[in-house]
mmCIF file of C-alpha atoms in Angstrom:
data_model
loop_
_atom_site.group_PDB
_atom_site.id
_atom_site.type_symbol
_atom_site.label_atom_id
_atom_site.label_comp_id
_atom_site.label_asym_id
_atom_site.label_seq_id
_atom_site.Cartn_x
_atom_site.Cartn_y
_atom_site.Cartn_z
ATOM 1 C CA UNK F 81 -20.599 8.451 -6.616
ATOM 2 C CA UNK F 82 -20.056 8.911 -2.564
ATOM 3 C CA UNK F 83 -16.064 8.541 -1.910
ATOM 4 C CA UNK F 84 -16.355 5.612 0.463
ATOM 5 C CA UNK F 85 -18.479 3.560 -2.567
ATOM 6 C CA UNK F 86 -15.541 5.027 -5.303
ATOM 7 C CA UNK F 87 -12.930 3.565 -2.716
ATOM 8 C CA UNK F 88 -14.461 0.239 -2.649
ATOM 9 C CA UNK F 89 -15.410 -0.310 -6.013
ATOM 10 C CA UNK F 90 -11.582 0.754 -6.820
ATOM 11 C CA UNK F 91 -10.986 -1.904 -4.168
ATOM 12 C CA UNK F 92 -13.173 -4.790 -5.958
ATOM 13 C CA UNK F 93 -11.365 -3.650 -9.199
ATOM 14 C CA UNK F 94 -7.512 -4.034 -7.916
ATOM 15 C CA UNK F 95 -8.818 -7.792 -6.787
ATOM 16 C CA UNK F 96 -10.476 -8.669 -9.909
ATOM 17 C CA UNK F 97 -6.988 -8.174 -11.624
ATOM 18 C CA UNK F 98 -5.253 -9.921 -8.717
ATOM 19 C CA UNK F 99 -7.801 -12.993 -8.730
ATOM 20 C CA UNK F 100 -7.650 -13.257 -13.231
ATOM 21 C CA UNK F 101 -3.890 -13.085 -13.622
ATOM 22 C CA UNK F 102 -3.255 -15.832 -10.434
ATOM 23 C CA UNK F 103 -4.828 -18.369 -11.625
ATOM 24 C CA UNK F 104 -3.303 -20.334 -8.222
ATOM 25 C CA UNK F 105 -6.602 -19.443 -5.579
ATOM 26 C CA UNK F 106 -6.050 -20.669 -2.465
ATOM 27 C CA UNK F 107 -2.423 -20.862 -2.756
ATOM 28 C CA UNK F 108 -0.235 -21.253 -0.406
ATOM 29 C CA UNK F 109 1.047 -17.591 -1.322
ATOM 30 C CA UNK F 110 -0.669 -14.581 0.208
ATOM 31 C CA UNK F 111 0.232 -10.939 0.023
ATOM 32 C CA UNK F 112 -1.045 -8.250 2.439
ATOM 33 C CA UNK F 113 -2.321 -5.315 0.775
ATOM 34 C CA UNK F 114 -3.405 -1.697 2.172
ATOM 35 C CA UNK F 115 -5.603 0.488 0.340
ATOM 36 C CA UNK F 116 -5.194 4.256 1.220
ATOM 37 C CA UNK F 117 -8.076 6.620 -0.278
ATOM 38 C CA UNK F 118 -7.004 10.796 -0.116
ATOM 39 C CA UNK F 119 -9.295 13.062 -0.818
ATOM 40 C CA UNK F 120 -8.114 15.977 -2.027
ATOM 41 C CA UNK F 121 -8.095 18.995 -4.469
ATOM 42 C CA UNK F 122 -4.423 19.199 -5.323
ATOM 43 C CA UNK F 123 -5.213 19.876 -8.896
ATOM 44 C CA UNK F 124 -8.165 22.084 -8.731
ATOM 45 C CA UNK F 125 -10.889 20.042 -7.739
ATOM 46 C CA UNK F 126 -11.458 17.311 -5.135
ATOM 47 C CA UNK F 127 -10.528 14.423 -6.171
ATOM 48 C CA UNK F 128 -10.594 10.713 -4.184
ATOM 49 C CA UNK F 129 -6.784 9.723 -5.154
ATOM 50 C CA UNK F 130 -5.882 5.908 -4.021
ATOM 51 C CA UNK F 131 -2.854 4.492 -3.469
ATOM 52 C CA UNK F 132 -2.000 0.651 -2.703
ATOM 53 C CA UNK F 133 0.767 -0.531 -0.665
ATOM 54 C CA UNK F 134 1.700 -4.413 -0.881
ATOM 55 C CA UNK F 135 3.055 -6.543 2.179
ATOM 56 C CA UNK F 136 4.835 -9.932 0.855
ATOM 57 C CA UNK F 137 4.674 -13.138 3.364
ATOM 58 C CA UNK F 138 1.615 -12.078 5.873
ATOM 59 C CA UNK F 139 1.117 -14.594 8.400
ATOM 60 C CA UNK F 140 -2.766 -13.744 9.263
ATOM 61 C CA UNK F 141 -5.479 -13.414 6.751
ATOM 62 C CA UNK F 142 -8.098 -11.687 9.576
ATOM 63 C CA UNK F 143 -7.382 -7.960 9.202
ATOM 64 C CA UNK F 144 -9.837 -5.761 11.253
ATOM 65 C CA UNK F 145 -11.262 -2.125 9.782
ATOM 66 C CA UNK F 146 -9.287 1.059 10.831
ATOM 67 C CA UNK F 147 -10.231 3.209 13.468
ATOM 68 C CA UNK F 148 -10.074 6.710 11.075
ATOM 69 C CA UNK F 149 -9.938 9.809 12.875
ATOM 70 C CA UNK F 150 -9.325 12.107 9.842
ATOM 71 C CA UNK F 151 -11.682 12.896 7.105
ATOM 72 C CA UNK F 152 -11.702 12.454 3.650
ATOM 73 C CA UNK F 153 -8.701 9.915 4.084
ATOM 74 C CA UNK F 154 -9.722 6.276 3.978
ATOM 75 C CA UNK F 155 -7.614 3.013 4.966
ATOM 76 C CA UNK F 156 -8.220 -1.022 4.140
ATOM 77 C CA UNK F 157 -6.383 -3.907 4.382
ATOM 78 C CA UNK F 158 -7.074 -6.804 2.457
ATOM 79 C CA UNK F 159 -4.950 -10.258 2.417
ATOM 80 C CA UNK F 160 -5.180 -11.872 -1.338
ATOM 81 C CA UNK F 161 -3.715 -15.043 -2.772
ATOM 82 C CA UNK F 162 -1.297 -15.132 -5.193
ATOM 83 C CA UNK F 163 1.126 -16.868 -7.720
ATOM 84 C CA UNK F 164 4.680 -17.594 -6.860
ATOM 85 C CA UNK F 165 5.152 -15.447 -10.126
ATOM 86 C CA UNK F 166 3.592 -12.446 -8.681
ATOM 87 C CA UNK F 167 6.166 -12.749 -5.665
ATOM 88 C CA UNK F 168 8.658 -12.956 -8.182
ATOM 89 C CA UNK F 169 7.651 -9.863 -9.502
ATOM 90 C CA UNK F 170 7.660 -8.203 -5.815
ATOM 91 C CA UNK F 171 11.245 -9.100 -5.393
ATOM 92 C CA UNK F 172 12.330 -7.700 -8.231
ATOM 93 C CA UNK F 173 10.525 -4.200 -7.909
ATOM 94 C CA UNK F 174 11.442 -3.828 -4.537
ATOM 95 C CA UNK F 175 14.967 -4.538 -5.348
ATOM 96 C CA UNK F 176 14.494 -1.846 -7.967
ATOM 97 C CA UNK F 177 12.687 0.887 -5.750
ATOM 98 C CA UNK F 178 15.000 -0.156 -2.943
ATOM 99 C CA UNK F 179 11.781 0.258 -0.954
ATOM 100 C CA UNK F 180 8.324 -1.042 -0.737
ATOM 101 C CA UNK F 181 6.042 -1.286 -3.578
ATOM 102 C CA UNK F 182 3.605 1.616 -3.841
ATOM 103 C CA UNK F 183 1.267 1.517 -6.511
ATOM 104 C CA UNK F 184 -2.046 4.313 -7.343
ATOM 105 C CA UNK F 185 -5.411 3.496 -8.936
ATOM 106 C CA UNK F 186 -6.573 6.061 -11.084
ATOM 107 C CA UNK F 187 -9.403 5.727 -13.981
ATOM 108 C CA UNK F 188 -8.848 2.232 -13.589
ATOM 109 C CA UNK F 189 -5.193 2.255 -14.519
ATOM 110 C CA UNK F 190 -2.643 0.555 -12.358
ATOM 111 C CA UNK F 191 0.774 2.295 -11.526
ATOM 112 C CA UNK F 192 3.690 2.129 -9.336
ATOM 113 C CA UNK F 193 4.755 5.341 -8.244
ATOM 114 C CA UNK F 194 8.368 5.358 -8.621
ATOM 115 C CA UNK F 195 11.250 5.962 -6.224
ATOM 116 C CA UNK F 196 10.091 7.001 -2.950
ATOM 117 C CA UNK F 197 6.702 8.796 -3.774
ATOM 118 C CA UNK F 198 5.227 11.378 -5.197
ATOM 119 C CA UNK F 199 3.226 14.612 -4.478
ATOM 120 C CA UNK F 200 0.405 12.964 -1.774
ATOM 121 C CA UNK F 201 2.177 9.642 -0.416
ATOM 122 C CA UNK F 202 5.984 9.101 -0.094
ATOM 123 C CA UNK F 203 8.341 7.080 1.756
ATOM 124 C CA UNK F 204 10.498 8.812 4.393
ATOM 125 C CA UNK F 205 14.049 8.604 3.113
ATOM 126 C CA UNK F 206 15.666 8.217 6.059
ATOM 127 C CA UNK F 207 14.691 4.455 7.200
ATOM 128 C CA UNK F 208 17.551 3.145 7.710
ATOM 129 C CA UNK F 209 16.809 -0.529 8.365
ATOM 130 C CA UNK F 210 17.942 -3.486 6.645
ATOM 131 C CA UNK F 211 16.142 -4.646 3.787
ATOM 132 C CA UNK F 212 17.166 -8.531 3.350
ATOM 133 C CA UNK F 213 15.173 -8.517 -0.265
ATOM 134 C CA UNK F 214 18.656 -6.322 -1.352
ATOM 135 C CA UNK F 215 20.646 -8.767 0.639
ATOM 136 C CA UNK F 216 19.297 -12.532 -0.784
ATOM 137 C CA UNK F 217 19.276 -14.200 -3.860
ATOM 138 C CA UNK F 218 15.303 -14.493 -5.218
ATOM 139 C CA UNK F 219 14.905 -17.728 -3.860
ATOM 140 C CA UNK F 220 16.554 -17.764 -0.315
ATOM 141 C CA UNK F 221 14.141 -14.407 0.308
ATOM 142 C CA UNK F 222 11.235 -16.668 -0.818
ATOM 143 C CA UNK F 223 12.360 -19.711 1.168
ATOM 144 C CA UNK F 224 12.509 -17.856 4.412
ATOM 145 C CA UNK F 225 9.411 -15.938 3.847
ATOM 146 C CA UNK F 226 9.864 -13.275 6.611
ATOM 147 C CA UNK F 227 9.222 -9.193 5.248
ATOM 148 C CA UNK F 228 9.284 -7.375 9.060
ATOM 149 C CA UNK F 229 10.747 -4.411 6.995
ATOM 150 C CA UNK F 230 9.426 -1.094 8.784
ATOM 151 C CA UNK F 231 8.956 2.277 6.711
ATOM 152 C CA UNK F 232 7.389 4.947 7.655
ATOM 153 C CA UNK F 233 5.172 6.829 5.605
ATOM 154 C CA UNK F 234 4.194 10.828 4.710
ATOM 155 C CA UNK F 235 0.599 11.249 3.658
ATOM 156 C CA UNK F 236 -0.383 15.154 2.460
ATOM 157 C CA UNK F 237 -2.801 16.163 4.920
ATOM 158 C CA UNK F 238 -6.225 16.388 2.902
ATOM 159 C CA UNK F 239 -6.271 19.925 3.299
ATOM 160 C CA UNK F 240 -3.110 21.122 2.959
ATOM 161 C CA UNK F 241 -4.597 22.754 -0.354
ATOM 162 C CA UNK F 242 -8.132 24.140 1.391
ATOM 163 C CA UNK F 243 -6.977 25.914 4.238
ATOM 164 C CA UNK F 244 -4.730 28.983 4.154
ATOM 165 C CA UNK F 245 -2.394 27.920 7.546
ATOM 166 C CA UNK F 246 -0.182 24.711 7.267
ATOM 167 C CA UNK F 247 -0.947 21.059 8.154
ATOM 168 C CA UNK F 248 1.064 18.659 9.685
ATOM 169 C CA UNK F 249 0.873 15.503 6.812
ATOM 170 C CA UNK F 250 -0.329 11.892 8.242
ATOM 171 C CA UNK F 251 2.265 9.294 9.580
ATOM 172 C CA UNK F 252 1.381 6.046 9.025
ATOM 173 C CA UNK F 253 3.939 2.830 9.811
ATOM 174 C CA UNK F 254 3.894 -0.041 8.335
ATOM 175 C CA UNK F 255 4.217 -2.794 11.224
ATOM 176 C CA UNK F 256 1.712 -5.500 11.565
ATOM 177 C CA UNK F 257 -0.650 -4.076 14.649
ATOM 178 C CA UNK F 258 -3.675 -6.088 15.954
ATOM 179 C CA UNK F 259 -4.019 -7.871 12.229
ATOM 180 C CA UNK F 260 -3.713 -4.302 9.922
ATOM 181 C CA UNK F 261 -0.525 -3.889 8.210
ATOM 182 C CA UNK F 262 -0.033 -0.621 9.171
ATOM 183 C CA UNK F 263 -0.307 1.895 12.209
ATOM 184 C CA UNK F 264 -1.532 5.608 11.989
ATOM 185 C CA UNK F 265 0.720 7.590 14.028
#
């Protein structure tokens, strides 16, 4: 299978389990979501590795395709509805991670990846902004329905593990720019 059809078919997967367990379509609830495909042979072997960040309260469901300059790393954004349940859910593992939700896909197995990361994607540590999820009660977050949070994010270069001289890793933001949830620095 060609890594651009393994991304999307990892893609159709993560909405079929969105779409079964919110039974609420066309709801009034939507949730930004950003699909980030790395390619790489950290363990031995390539590998397509894909990760899936989630953006509560998006205002715009038109997202546009990413302009990708670096190979065997692949972006989407998607906007999905969903329950007030799953939102529920949201607040309470972000309150937990202190951080965004970042989840991987692998062998058709859903995860968060806990804390701030792990070995290919992580969360820099040093963002300092407010996070009002840590600062409201459940339902005055949900009643105001504003997330402008900003985080920046480390991705391992692909080849940090094929090429005997270092890489500098990919920045990406996460700010809403010309309807995609996040920038590549």
């Amino acid at each position: 299978m060609e890594d651009k059809d393994e991304f999307d078919s990892a893609i159709n997967y993560f909405q079929t389990i969105i779409n079964c367990n919110n039974k609420s379509f066309y709801s009034q609830n939507k949730i930004g979501v950003t699909f980030i495909g790395i390619k790489t042979n950290i363990s031995g072997n390539f590998k397509l590795h894909i990760y899936i960040l989630l953006f509560p309260f998006v205002k715009s469901e038109k997202v546009v395709p990413y302009c990708n300059n670096f190979p065997n790393l692949y972006f989407k954004d998607l906007c999905l509805d969903v329950s007030e349940s799953f939102y529920f859910w949201i607040y309470q593992e972000m309150r937990i991670q202190n951080s965004i939700i970042i989840m991987s896909l692998e062998s058709n197995i859903v995860k968060i990846v806990p804390g701030f990361g792990d070995a290919l994607i992580s969360i820099d540590k040093n963002c300092i902004e407010k996070k009002e999820w840590m600062d409201l009660e459940y339902e005055d977050w949900y009643e105001k329905k504003i997330f402008n949070n900003v985080f920046i994010i480390n991705i391992i270069n692909p080849f940090t593990y094929t090429v005997p001289f270092p890489v500098k890793p990919i920045i990406i933001k996460t700010v809403k720019k010309i309807n995609n949830y996040v920038e590549i620095l």
